[in-house]
Coordinates of C-alpha atoms in Angstrom, one line a residue:
Chain N
M152 CA 111.0 99.3 92.2
F153 CA 111.0 103.1 91.4
K154 CA 110.0 105.7 93.9
S155 CA 108.9 108.3 91.4
V156 CA 109.1 106.9 87.8
G157 CA 105.6 106.1 86.5
K158 CA 104.0 107.6 89.6
R159 CA 102.3 111.0 90.2
V160 CA 104.8 113.2 92.1
K161 CA 103.2 116.0 94.1
K162 CA 104.5 119.5 93.1
Y163 CA 106.5 120.7 96.0
D164 CA 104.8 124.1 96.0
G165 CA 101.4 122.8 94.8
E166 CA 99.3 123.8 97.8
G167 CA 100.4 127.5 97.4
L168 CA 99.4 127.4 93.7
V169 CA 95.9 125.9 94.1
T170 CA 95.0 128.1 97.1
G171 CA 96.4 131.3 95.4
R172 CA 98.6 131.9 98.5
M173 CA 101.8 131.7 96.4
T174 CA 103.4 135.1 96.1
Y175 CA 104.5 136.1 92.7
V176 CA 106.7 139.1 91.9
S177 CA 103.7 141.0 90.6
D178 CA 101.9 140.4 94.0
L179 CA 104.6 142.1 96.0
T180 CA 104.0 145.4 97.7
M181 CA 105.9 147.5 100.3
P182 CA 105.1 150.5 102.5
N183 CA 105.9 153.8 100.8
M184 CA 106.2 152.0 97.5
L185 CA 106.2 154.1 94.3
I186 CA 104.8 153.0 91.0
C187 CA 106.8 153.2 87.8
K188 CA 105.3 154.0 84.4
T189 CA 107.3 154.8 81.3
L190 CA 106.9 157.1 78.3
R191 CA 107.5 155.0 75.2
S192 CA 108.2 156.0 71.6
P193 CA 105.1 156.5 69.5
Y194 CA 107.2 156.0 66.4
H195 CA 109.0 153.0 64.9
R196 CA 112.0 155.2 64.1
A197 CA 112.6 158.8 65.1
K198 CA 115.1 161.5 66.0
L199 CA 114.7 162.5 69.6
N200 CA 115.9 166.0 70.1
K201 CA 114.8 166.9 73.6
V202 CA 112.7 165.5 76.5
D203 CA 111.2 168.2 78.7
V204 CA 110.0 166.9 82.0
S205 CA 109.6 170.2 83.8
E206 CA 105.8 170.3 83.8
A207 CA 105.5 166.6 84.6
L208 CA 107.7 167.0 87.7
K209 CA 105.2 169.6 89.0
V210 CA 102.4 167.0 89.2
P211 CA 101.8 166.4 93.0
G212 CA 103.0 162.9 94.0
V213 CA 105.7 162.6 91.4
Y214 CA 109.1 161.6 93.0
A215 CA 111.4 161.3 90.1
I216 CA 111.5 161.3 86.3
I217 CA 114.6 159.8 84.6
T218 CA 115.9 160.0 81.0
K219 CA 119.0 158.7 79.4
D220 CA 121.2 161.3 81.1
D221 CA 120.2 159.8 84.5
V222 CA 121.5 156.3 83.7
P223 CA 125.1 155.7 84.8
H224 CA 125.8 153.3 81.9
N225 CA 123.0 153.4 79.3
Y226 CA 123.7 150.0 77.8
F227 CA 122.4 146.6 78.8
S228 CA 121.6 143.0 77.6
M229 CA 123.8 140.0 76.6
V230 CA 125.4 142.0 73.8
P231 CA 125.3 145.3 75.6
D232 CA 124.0 147.5 72.8
H233 CA 120.4 148.0 74.1
H234 CA 119.8 151.5 75.5
V235 CA 118.1 151.6 78.9
L236 CA 116.4 154.8 77.9
A237 CA 116.4 156.1 74.3
E238 CA 119.2 158.2 72.9
E239 CA 119.0 160.4 69.9
L240 CA 118.0 157.7 67.4
I241 CA 114.8 155.8 68.4
R242 CA 114.9 152.3 67.0
Y243 CA 111.5 150.8 67.7
K244 CA 107.9 151.7 68.6
G245 CA 107.5 151.4 72.4
Q246 CA 111.2 152.0 73.2
N247 CA 111.4 153.5 76.7
I248 CA 112.2 157.2 76.6
A249 CA 111.5 158.3 80.2
A250 CA 110.5 156.6 83.4
V251 CA 108.4 158.1 86.2
A252 CA 108.1 157.1 89.8
A253 CA 105.0 158.4 91.6
I254 CA 102.7 157.6 94.5
S255 CA 100.2 155.9 92.3
K256 CA 99.6 154.5 88.8
E257 CA 97.2 157.4 88.1
V258 CA 99.7 160.1 89.2
A259 CA 102.5 158.4 87.2
L260 CA 100.3 158.3 84.1
E261 CA 99.3 162.0 84.5
A262 CA 103.0 162.9 84.7
I263 CA 103.7 160.8 81.6
S264 CA 101.0 162.8 79.7
K265 CA 102.8 166.1 80.7
I266 CA 106.3 165.1 79.4
K267 CA 107.0 167.1 76.2
L268 CA 108.9 165.5 73.4
D269 CA 110.8 167.2 70.7
I270 CA 110.7 164.3 68.3
E271 CA 110.8 163.9 64.5
E272 CA 109.4 160.7 62.9
L273 CA 111.7 159.1 60.4
P274 CA 111.2 156.5 57.7
F275 CA 111.4 153.0 59.1
V276 CA 111.9 149.5 58.0
I277 CA 110.0 146.5 59.3
D278 CA 110.6 143.9 56.6
P279 CA 113.9 142.0 57.0
V280 CA 114.4 141.6 53.2
E281 CA 113.8 145.3 52.7
A282 CA 116.2 146.1 55.5
C283 CA 119.0 144.3 53.7
K284 CA 118.7 146.5 50.6
P285 CA 121.0 149.4 50.0
G286 CA 119.3 152.7 50.8
A287 CA 117.0 151.1 53.4
P288 CA 116.4 153.3 56.5
K289 CA 119.3 152.6 58.9
V290 CA 118.1 151.0 62.1
R291 CA 121.6 151.4 63.6
P292 CA 124.0 154.2 62.5
E293 CA 126.5 151.5 61.6
G294 CA 124.1 149.8 59.1
N295 CA 121.4 147.1 59.2
L296 CA 123.4 143.9 58.6
H297 CA 125.3 142.5 61.6
L298 CA 129.0 142.2 61.0
F299 CA 130.2 138.8 62.4
D300 CA 133.5 139.3 64.2
G301 CA 133.3 142.9 63.1
T302 CA 134.2 142.0 59.5
S303 CA 131.7 139.6 57.7
E304 CA 128.0 140.0 56.9
V305 CA 127.8 136.2 56.6
R306 CA 128.4 133.6 59.3
K307 CA 129.7 130.7 57.3
I308 CA 129.9 126.9 57.7
R309 CA 131.8 125.1 54.9
K310 CA 132.2 121.3 54.5
G311 CA 133.2 119.5 51.3
D312 CA 132.3 121.0 48.0
V313 CA 128.6 121.8 47.3
E314 CA 129.1 122.4 43.6
K315 CA 130.6 118.9 43.2
G316 CA 127.7 117.5 45.3
F317 CA 125.1 119.2 43.2
A318 CA 126.8 117.8 40.0
E319 CA 126.6 114.2 41.5
A320 CA 122.9 114.6 42.2
D321 CA 120.0 113.3 40.1
Y322 CA 117.6 115.9 41.5
I323 CA 118.0 119.4 42.8
V324 CA 115.3 120.4 45.3
E325 CA 114.8 123.9 46.5
G326 CA 112.6 125.3 49.2
T327 CA 112.0 128.6 51.1
Y328 CA 110.6 128.5 54.6
T329 CA 109.6 131.4 56.8
T330 CA 108.7 131.5 60.5
P331 CA 106.8 134.5 62.0
S332 CA 107.4 136.4 65.2
Q333 CA 105.9 135.0 68.4
E334 CA 105.2 136.6 71.8
H335 CA 105.8 134.5 74.9
A336 CA 102.6 135.8 76.5
P337 CA 103.3 134.7 80.0
L338 CA 100.1 135.0 82.1
E339 CA 102.0 137.1 84.6
T340 CA 103.4 140.1 82.8
S341 CA 106.9 141.4 83.6
A342 CA 107.3 142.8 87.1
S343 CA 110.0 144.1 89.4
L344 CA 110.1 145.5 92.9
A345 CA 113.2 147.3 93.9
Y346 CA 114.2 148.8 97.3
L347 CA 117.2 149.8 99.4
D348 CA 117.8 147.6 102.4
E349 CA 119.0 148.7 105.8
A350 CA 122.7 148.5 104.6
G351 CA 122.0 150.6 101.5
K352 CA 122.2 147.6 99.2
L353 CA 119.9 147.8 96.2
V354 CA 117.5 144.7 96.3
I355 CA 115.5 143.8 93.3
H356 CA 112.7 141.2 93.3
S357 CA 112.8 140.0 89.7
K358 CA 111.0 137.7 87.3
T359 CA 114.3 137.0 85.5
Q360 CA 115.1 133.5 84.4
G361 CA 118.8 134.2 84.8
L362 CA 119.3 135.8 88.2
Y363 CA 123.1 136.1 88.1
F364 CA 123.2 137.1 84.5
T365 CA 120.7 139.9 85.2
Q366 CA 122.7 140.9 88.3
G367 CA 125.9 141.2 86.3
D368 CA 124.2 143.1 83.5
L369 CA 122.6 145.6 85.8
A370 CA 125.6 146.1 88.0
N371 CA 127.1 147.5 84.9
V372 CA 124.1 149.8 84.2
Y373 CA 124.1 151.1 87.8
Q374 CA 127.9 151.1 88.0
L375 CA 127.5 149.3 91.4
P376 CA 129.8 146.6 92.7
L377 CA 128.1 143.2 92.9
N378 CA 128.0 143.3 96.7
K379 CA 125.8 146.4 96.5
L380 CA 123.2 144.7 94.3
K381 CA 121.1 141.8 95.4
F382 CA 118.6 139.9 93.2
V383 CA 115.7 137.9 94.7
G384 CA 114.1 135.4 92.4
G385 CA 111.0 133.4 93.2
T386 CA 107.9 131.8 91.7
I387 CA 107.2 133.4 88.3
G388 CA 103.9 133.3 86.4
G389 CA 105.5 132.0 83.2
G390 CA 108.7 132.9 81.4
F391 CA 109.0 130.7 78.3
G392 CA 112.4 132.4 77.6
G393 CA 111.0 135.9 77.6
M394 CA 112.4 136.6 81.1
N395 CA 116.0 136.1 79.9
S396 CA 115.7 139.6 78.7
I397 CA 115.3 142.6 81.1
H398 CA 112.0 144.4 80.7
T399 CA 111.4 146.1 84.1
D400 CA 114.3 145.4 86.5
H401 CA 116.6 148.1 85.1
L402 CA 114.2 151.0 85.5
A403 CA 112.7 149.9 88.9
G404 CA 116.3 149.8 90.2
L405 CA 117.3 153.2 88.7
L406 CA 114.2 154.9 90.2
T407 CA 114.9 153.3 93.6
L408 CA 118.5 154.6 93.5
K409 CA 117.2 158.1 92.6
T410 CA 114.3 158.3 95.2
G411 CA 115.5 156.0 98.0
R412 CA 112.1 154.4 98.0
P413 CA 110.7 151.1 97.0
V414 CA 109.6 151.1 93.3
K415 CA 107.4 148.6 91.5
F416 CA 107.3 148.4 87.8
H417 CA 104.6 146.0 86.4
L418 CA 103.9 145.9 82.7
T419 CA 100.4 146.0 81.3
R420 CA 99.3 143.2 79.0
E421 CA 99.6 145.6 76.0
E422 CA 103.2 146.5 76.9
E423 CA 104.1 142.9 77.3
M424 CA 102.6 142.0 73.9
L425 CA 103.8 145.0 72.0
Y426 CA 107.2 146.0 73.4
S427 CA 108.9 143.0 75.1
T428 CA 111.3 140.7 73.3
I429 CA 109.9 138.0 71.0
R430 CA 110.9 135.0 69.1
S431 CA 111.9 136.9 65.9
P432 CA 111.2 135.9 62.3
W433 CA 113.4 133.8 60.1
I434 CA 113.8 133.1 56.4
F435 CA 115.4 129.8 55.3
K436 CA 116.3 129.0 51.7
F437 CA 117.4 125.4 51.1
K438 CA 119.0 123.9 48.0
D439 CA 119.6 120.2 48.2
G440 CA 121.1 117.6 45.8
I441 CA 119.8 114.0 46.0
K442 CA 120.5 110.8 44.1
K443 CA 117.8 108.4 42.9
D444 CA 118.7 106.0 45.7
G445 CA 118.0 108.7 48.3
T446 CA 121.5 109.8 49.2
I447 CA 121.7 113.5 49.9
T448 CA 124.8 114.7 48.0
A449 CA 124.9 118.4 48.9
R450 CA 123.0 121.0 50.9
K451 CA 123.2 124.7 50.8
V452 CA 121.2 126.9 53.3
D453 CA 120.9 130.7 53.2
I454 CA 119.4 132.1 56.4
L455 CA 118.2 135.5 57.3
H456 CA 117.3 136.3 60.9
D457 CA 115.2 139.4 61.6
C458 CA 116.8 140.6 64.9
G459 CA 114.6 143.6 65.6
A460 CA 116.1 146.9 66.8
Y461 CA 118.8 145.6 69.2
T462 CA 120.9 142.5 69.3
E463 CA 119.5 141.1 72.7
L464 CA 119.8 137.3 72.2
G465 CA 119.6 137.4 68.4
L466 CA 123.3 136.7 67.9
Y467 CA 123.0 133.7 70.2
A468 CA 120.0 132.4 68.2
V469 CA 121.9 132.8 64.9
E470 CA 124.9 130.8 66.3
K471 CA 122.7 128.0 67.6
N472 CA 120.7 128.0 64.3
A473 CA 123.8 127.8 62.1
N474 CA 125.1 124.8 64.0
M475 CA 121.9 122.9 63.8
I476 CA 120.3 124.0 60.5
A477 CA 121.7 121.2 58.4
G478 CA 119.7 118.9 60.4
A479 CA 119.9 115.3 61.5
V480 CA 120.9 114.1 58.1
K481 CA 124.5 113.3 57.1
V482 CA 125.7 115.5 54.2
E483 CA 129.2 115.4 52.8
N484 CA 129.0 118.7 51.0
L485 CA 127.5 121.6 53.0
E486 CA 127.3 125.3 52.8
V487 CA 125.5 127.4 55.4
N488 CA 125.3 131.2 55.1
S489 CA 123.7 133.0 58.1
R490 CA 122.9 136.7 58.1
M491 CA 121.3 138.8 60.8
V492 CA 119.5 142.0 60.0
Y493 CA 118.3 144.8 62.2
T494 CA 114.7 146.1 61.7
N495 CA 112.6 148.7 63.6
K496 CA 110.8 146.2 65.8
M497 CA 111.1 144.9 69.3
P498 CA 114.4 143.0 69.8
S499 CA 114.9 139.2 69.3
G500 CA 114.8 137.4 72.6
S501 CA 115.1 133.8 73.7
M502 CA 112.0 131.6 73.4
R503 CA 111.8 127.8 73.9
G504 CA 114.5 126.3 71.7
F505 CA 115.1 129.7 69.9
G506 CA 117.0 129.3 66.7
V507 CA 116.8 125.6 66.7
N508 CA 113.2 124.5 66.3
V509 CA 112.5 127.1 63.6
G510 CA 115.4 125.6 61.6
Q511 CA 114.2 122.1 62.3
F512 CA 110.8 123.0 61.0
A513 CA 112.4 124.1 57.7
D514 CA 114.7 121.1 57.6
Q515 CA 112.0 118.5 58.2
V516 CA 109.7 120.0 55.6
Q517 CA 112.6 120.1 53.1
V518 CA 113.4 116.4 53.8
D519 CA 109.8 115.4 53.0
K520 CA 110.2 117.3 49.7
L521 CA 113.3 115.3 49.0
A522 CA 111.5 112.1 49.6
H523 CA 108.7 113.2 47.3
A524 CA 111.3 114.0 44.6
V525 CA 112.8 110.6 44.6
G526 CA 109.6 108.6 45.3
M527 CA 110.7 107.2 48.6
K528 CA 108.9 107.2 52.0
P529 CA 109.9 110.2 54.0
I530 CA 111.1 108.1 56.9
E531 CA 113.3 106.0 54.6
V532 CA 115.1 109.1 53.3
R533 CA 115.8 110.0 56.9
L534 CA 117.1 106.5 57.7
K535 CA 119.2 106.4 54.6
N536 CA 121.0 109.6 55.4
S537 CA 121.1 109.2 59.2
F538 CA 124.1 109.9 61.3
K539 CA 125.8 106.9 62.9
E540 CA 128.1 106.3 65.9
N541 CA 131.4 108.3 65.7
D542 CA 130.3 110.3 62.6
E543 CA 131.3 113.9 62.7
N544 CA 128.4 116.4 62.7
H545 CA 128.3 119.4 60.3
V546 CA 130.7 121.5 62.3
G547 CA 133.2 118.8 63.0
N548 CA 132.2 117.5 66.4
P549 CA 132.3 113.7 66.9
L550 CA 128.9 112.2 67.7
V551 CA 128.7 109.6 70.5
A552 CA 125.8 107.6 71.8
V553 CA 124.0 108.1 68.5
S554 CA 120.5 106.6 68.4
S555 CA 118.8 108.3 65.5
I556 CA 118.2 105.2 63.5
E557 CA 116.7 103.4 66.5
T558 CA 114.5 106.4 67.3
L559 CA 113.3 106.6 63.6
K560 CA 112.5 102.8 63.7
M561 CA 110.5 103.3 66.8
V562 CA 108.6 106.2 65.2
A563 CA 107.9 104.0 62.2
E564 CA 106.6 101.3 64.5
M565 CA 104.4 103.7 66.4
A566 CA 103.0 105.2 63.2
G567 CA 102.3 101.7 61.8
E568 CA 104.7 102.3 58.9
E569 CA 106.2 99.2 57.3
L570 CA 109.9 99.4 56.6
A571 CA 111.7 97.5 53.8
P572 CA 114.2 95.0 55.3
E573 CA 117.2 97.1 54.3
Y574 CA 115.9 99.9 56.6
A575 CA 114.4 97.6 59.2
N576 CA 117.8 96.0 59.8
M577 CA 119.7 99.3 60.1
S578 CA 121.6 100.2 63.3
S579 CA 123.4 103.4 64.5
K580 CA 126.4 101.3 65.6
Chain K
M274 CA 84.3 160.6 95.4
S275 CA 85.4 157.6 97.4
E276 CA 82.8 155.9 99.6
I277 CA 82.7 153.2 102.2
L278 CA 81.8 149.8 100.7
S279 CA 80.5 146.9 102.8
F280 CA 80.4 143.3 101.4
Y281 CA 81.3 139.8 102.4
L282 CA 84.7 138.5 101.6
N283 CA 85.2 134.7 102.1
G284 CA 82.5 134.7 104.7
N285 CA 83.6 137.8 106.6
P286 CA 82.1 141.2 106.6
V287 CA 84.5 143.8 105.1
E288 CA 84.3 147.6 105.1
V289 CA 86.7 149.4 102.8
L290 CA 87.1 152.8 101.1
V291 CA 86.5 152.4 97.4
K292 CA 86.9 154.8 94.4
P293 CA 84.1 154.8 91.9
E294 CA 86.4 153.8 89.0
Q295 CA 88.0 151.0 90.9
T296 CA 87.5 147.4 89.8
L297 CA 86.8 144.5 92.2
L298 CA 90.2 143.1 91.2
E299 CA 92.0 146.4 92.2
L300 CA 90.0 146.5 95.4
L301 CA 91.0 143.0 96.4
R302 CA 94.6 143.2 95.4
D303 CA 95.6 146.8 96.1
E304 CA 93.3 147.8 99.0
L305 CA 92.7 144.5 100.8
G306 CA 96.1 142.9 99.9
L307 CA 94.5 139.7 98.8
T308 CA 96.5 138.5 95.9
S309 CA 94.9 135.2 95.0
P310 CA 93.0 136.8 92.1
K311 CA 95.7 137.5 89.6
C312 CA 95.8 140.2 86.9
G313 CA 96.8 138.7 83.6
C314 CA 95.2 141.1 81.1
N315 CA 92.9 143.5 82.9
H316 CA 90.4 143.1 80.0
G317 CA 88.4 140.0 80.9
D318 CA 90.3 137.9 78.4
C319 CA 92.4 135.6 80.5
G320 CA 90.3 134.6 83.5
A321 CA 93.2 134.8 86.0
C322 CA 91.1 137.1 88.2
T323 CA 88.0 134.9 88.4
V324 CA 86.2 135.0 91.7
I325 CA 82.8 133.8 92.8
L326 CA 80.3 136.6 93.3
D327 CA 76.9 135.5 94.8
G328 CA 77.5 132.0 93.5
K329 CA 78.5 132.9 89.9
A330 CA 82.0 133.0 88.5
V331 CA 82.9 136.5 87.4
K332 CA 86.1 138.1 86.1
S333 CA 86.8 140.6 88.8
C334 CA 88.7 143.0 86.5
L335 CA 85.3 143.6 84.7
V336 CA 83.3 144.2 87.9
L337 CA 83.2 147.7 89.2
A338 CA 84.0 147.5 92.9
P339 CA 81.1 149.7 94.2
T340 CA 78.6 147.2 92.6
V341 CA 79.5 144.4 95.0
K342 CA 77.8 146.3 97.9
G343 CA 76.2 143.8 100.3
K344 CA 77.2 140.8 98.1
K345 CA 79.3 137.7 98.8
V346 CA 82.7 137.4 97.2
V347 CA 84.7 134.2 97.4
T348 CA 88.4 133.8 96.3
A349 CA 90.6 130.8 95.9
D350 CA 92.2 131.2 99.3
G351 CA 88.8 131.4 100.9
L352 CA 87.7 128.0 99.5
C353 CA 89.9 125.9 101.7
S354 CA 89.4 125.7 105.5
G355 CA 92.7 125.7 107.3
E356 CA 94.9 122.9 105.9
K357 CA 92.0 121.2 104.2
L358 CA 91.8 121.9 100.5
H359 CA 88.5 122.1 98.6
P360 CA 88.0 119.0 96.4
I361 CA 88.7 121.0 93.3
Q362 CA 92.0 122.3 94.7
Q363 CA 92.9 118.8 95.9
A364 CA 92.1 117.4 92.4
F365 CA 94.2 120.1 90.7
L366 CA 97.1 119.3 93.0
D367 CA 96.8 115.5 92.6
Y368 CA 96.5 115.7 88.9
G369 CA 99.5 118.0 88.6
A370 CA 97.4 120.5 86.7
P371 CA 99.2 123.8 87.8
Q372 CA 102.6 124.5 86.1
C373 CA 103.5 128.1 86.7
G374 CA 100.3 128.3 88.6
Y375 CA 99.4 131.9 87.8
C376 CA 96.1 130.8 86.1
T377 CA 95.3 128.3 88.9
P378 CA 93.3 130.4 91.3
G379 CA 91.1 131.6 88.5
M380 CA 90.7 128.0 87.2
V381 CA 89.8 126.9 90.7
M382 CA 87.0 129.5 91.0
A383 CA 85.6 128.9 87.4
A384 CA 85.5 125.1 88.0
T385 CA 84.0 125.4 91.4
A386 CA 81.2 127.7 90.3
F387 CA 80.6 125.5 87.2
L388 CA 80.2 122.3 89.3
L389 CA 77.7 124.1 91.6
E390 CA 75.6 124.7 88.5
N391 CA 76.3 121.4 86.7
P392 CA 77.4 118.7 89.1
K393 CA 77.5 115.9 86.5
P394 CA 79.0 117.5 83.4
T395 CA 80.5 115.8 80.3
K396 CA 84.2 116.4 79.4
E397 CA 83.0 118.7 76.6
E398 CA 80.9 120.8 79.0
I399 CA 83.9 121.1 81.3
K400 CA 86.1 122.3 78.4
E401 CA 83.5 124.9 77.5
A402 CA 83.2 126.0 81.1
L403 CA 86.9 126.6 81.4
S404 CA 87.3 128.1 78.0
G405 CA 87.4 131.6 79.5
N406 CA 90.4 130.8 81.5
L407 CA 93.7 130.8 79.7
C408 CA 96.7 128.6 80.8
R409 CA 99.8 129.6 78.9
C410 CA 101.6 126.5 80.1
A411 CA 98.8 124.6 78.4
G412 CA 97.7 122.5 81.3
Y413 CA 94.1 122.3 79.9
E414 CA 94.0 118.5 79.7
K415 CA 94.9 118.0 83.3
Y416 CA 92.5 120.7 84.5
T417 CA 89.7 119.1 82.6
E418 CA 90.5 115.6 83.8
A419 CA 90.7 116.8 87.4
V420 CA 87.3 118.5 87.2
L421 CA 85.8 115.4 85.7
A422 CA 87.3 113.3 88.6
V423 CA 85.7 115.7 91.1
S424 CA 82.3 115.5 89.4
K425 CA 82.5 111.7 89.7
G426 CA 83.0 112.0 93.4
E427 CA 86.7 110.9 93.5
F428 CA 87.6 113.7 95.8
G429 CA 84.6 113.6 98.1
L430 CA 81.5 115.7 98.2
L431 CA 81.5 119.3 97.3
P432 CA 80.9 121.5 100.4
E433 CA 77.3 122.7 100.5
G434 CA 75.6 125.7 102.0
S435 CA 78.8 127.6 102.2
D436 CA 79.2 131.2 101.4
F437 CA 79.4 130.9 97.6
N438 CA 76.5 128.4 97.3
V439 CA 73.7 130.9 97.7

């Protein structure tokens, strides 16, 4: 009856994978290709006074060394506040300061060792709670807390009246949940190969997960029209969200524009682990009111997202999180307060459901606590407070094709959990 | 000083200029342009660079290239003859084991060398044998099932007397 459902479907590029004949970006090479290596900040936070590349340029085989002054527009990423090469205030350990293009990895590394930095280490802040305090070292000159719409430190969601909801509750249940940072660790580390084609167009073979997004972003950095910048995607050895951020494309392209030669930039495992974007840490504080019959009367959630040194995709994560954090339970009285703080760490990137699954972890553990408080089965509290067809979600969107009750009942059945008739007979309709 | 190194690569004699500090992985990828061994960590942790050296699976990033003088090196692309895949490769393909595929050539070599040593393994033994090969997409279960199927003869007999089976 079905051609594919329930059957094994052969991966269209499977032969290339099992024979190793598939070409990944890190496998690419070209005649006359130069190798890029970068000098990174040894400090979490520092004042960079001067970069002296004169001795490094004398190393035989070095074709170019670039610093911030060589970048046409030194800002990139979704919220374009990330410096391609460091400016005066260094914001995280491993931030790129200078990039070298040389005939080999060895020559590039030798040149890196001869770049002289006039740099002063400054006090830094790693902990997101410490970073919120007055007097904390400033990650950004404009302060550590992000201002939403340029005015508010808090991104708010308001529905009903939480104080009234708490007053109606028989129990108040509080909980604090934290999630750590997490590196994507793709088996193939970030890699780019850039070259100029016969027509003078800059071509970049990229590991990016967002080809056109990266193209637009870097056209701005290079100050090139889009018809002078071509991106080539392909098979990538894992992304997991990490390749939504630019790690190598920007510098490979800049060095190709500077030298006219193909340039490959391939991160080492250490660079990928220590300096690329990550799933950044979160702190969630819940306060819920619940009646003895299991009705949740109010929910207040205070959220702090540790964004790292630059915005990257942190703001996007905060927005997604704020919209989802109240969870799959219907609450009439809701208050959500999201804050995003900058710290001297690698920036917050996208990673597999970023912003959402971290919040759902906190929400689901909290709902179990609620069930414990009122002496109900955890699944019954979820059923009792479940959304139904045509309900409005927490931010006022109507819900259609709702099936959460049916899904929960199936979960109960699979887990061998007996439901009381009042729950077993529920429906989302 | 660089020297000329002779060894056998996928059954063919090779002569190549090698630097004393070069690893076998660098030699294969950078000098010989053979990219089926992948570089995931360059520290022997991930197994993506696994090749078969005189019948044993080794991590080529941990082998100094000059030490393979006169030896036989087999890589994943050397296992299949023409269009015909090696049973391990066919099993990985049929079981849908590769996802991004970057770990796959290393998995192929680790599994092949293991079955030469232990043709009738248990599932636990297979897991142990592949434990030095990381798959970030987490395809371990399918890789293990596929090796088990090969060991039960579901993909035909393993080629014998070939270059890696010394």
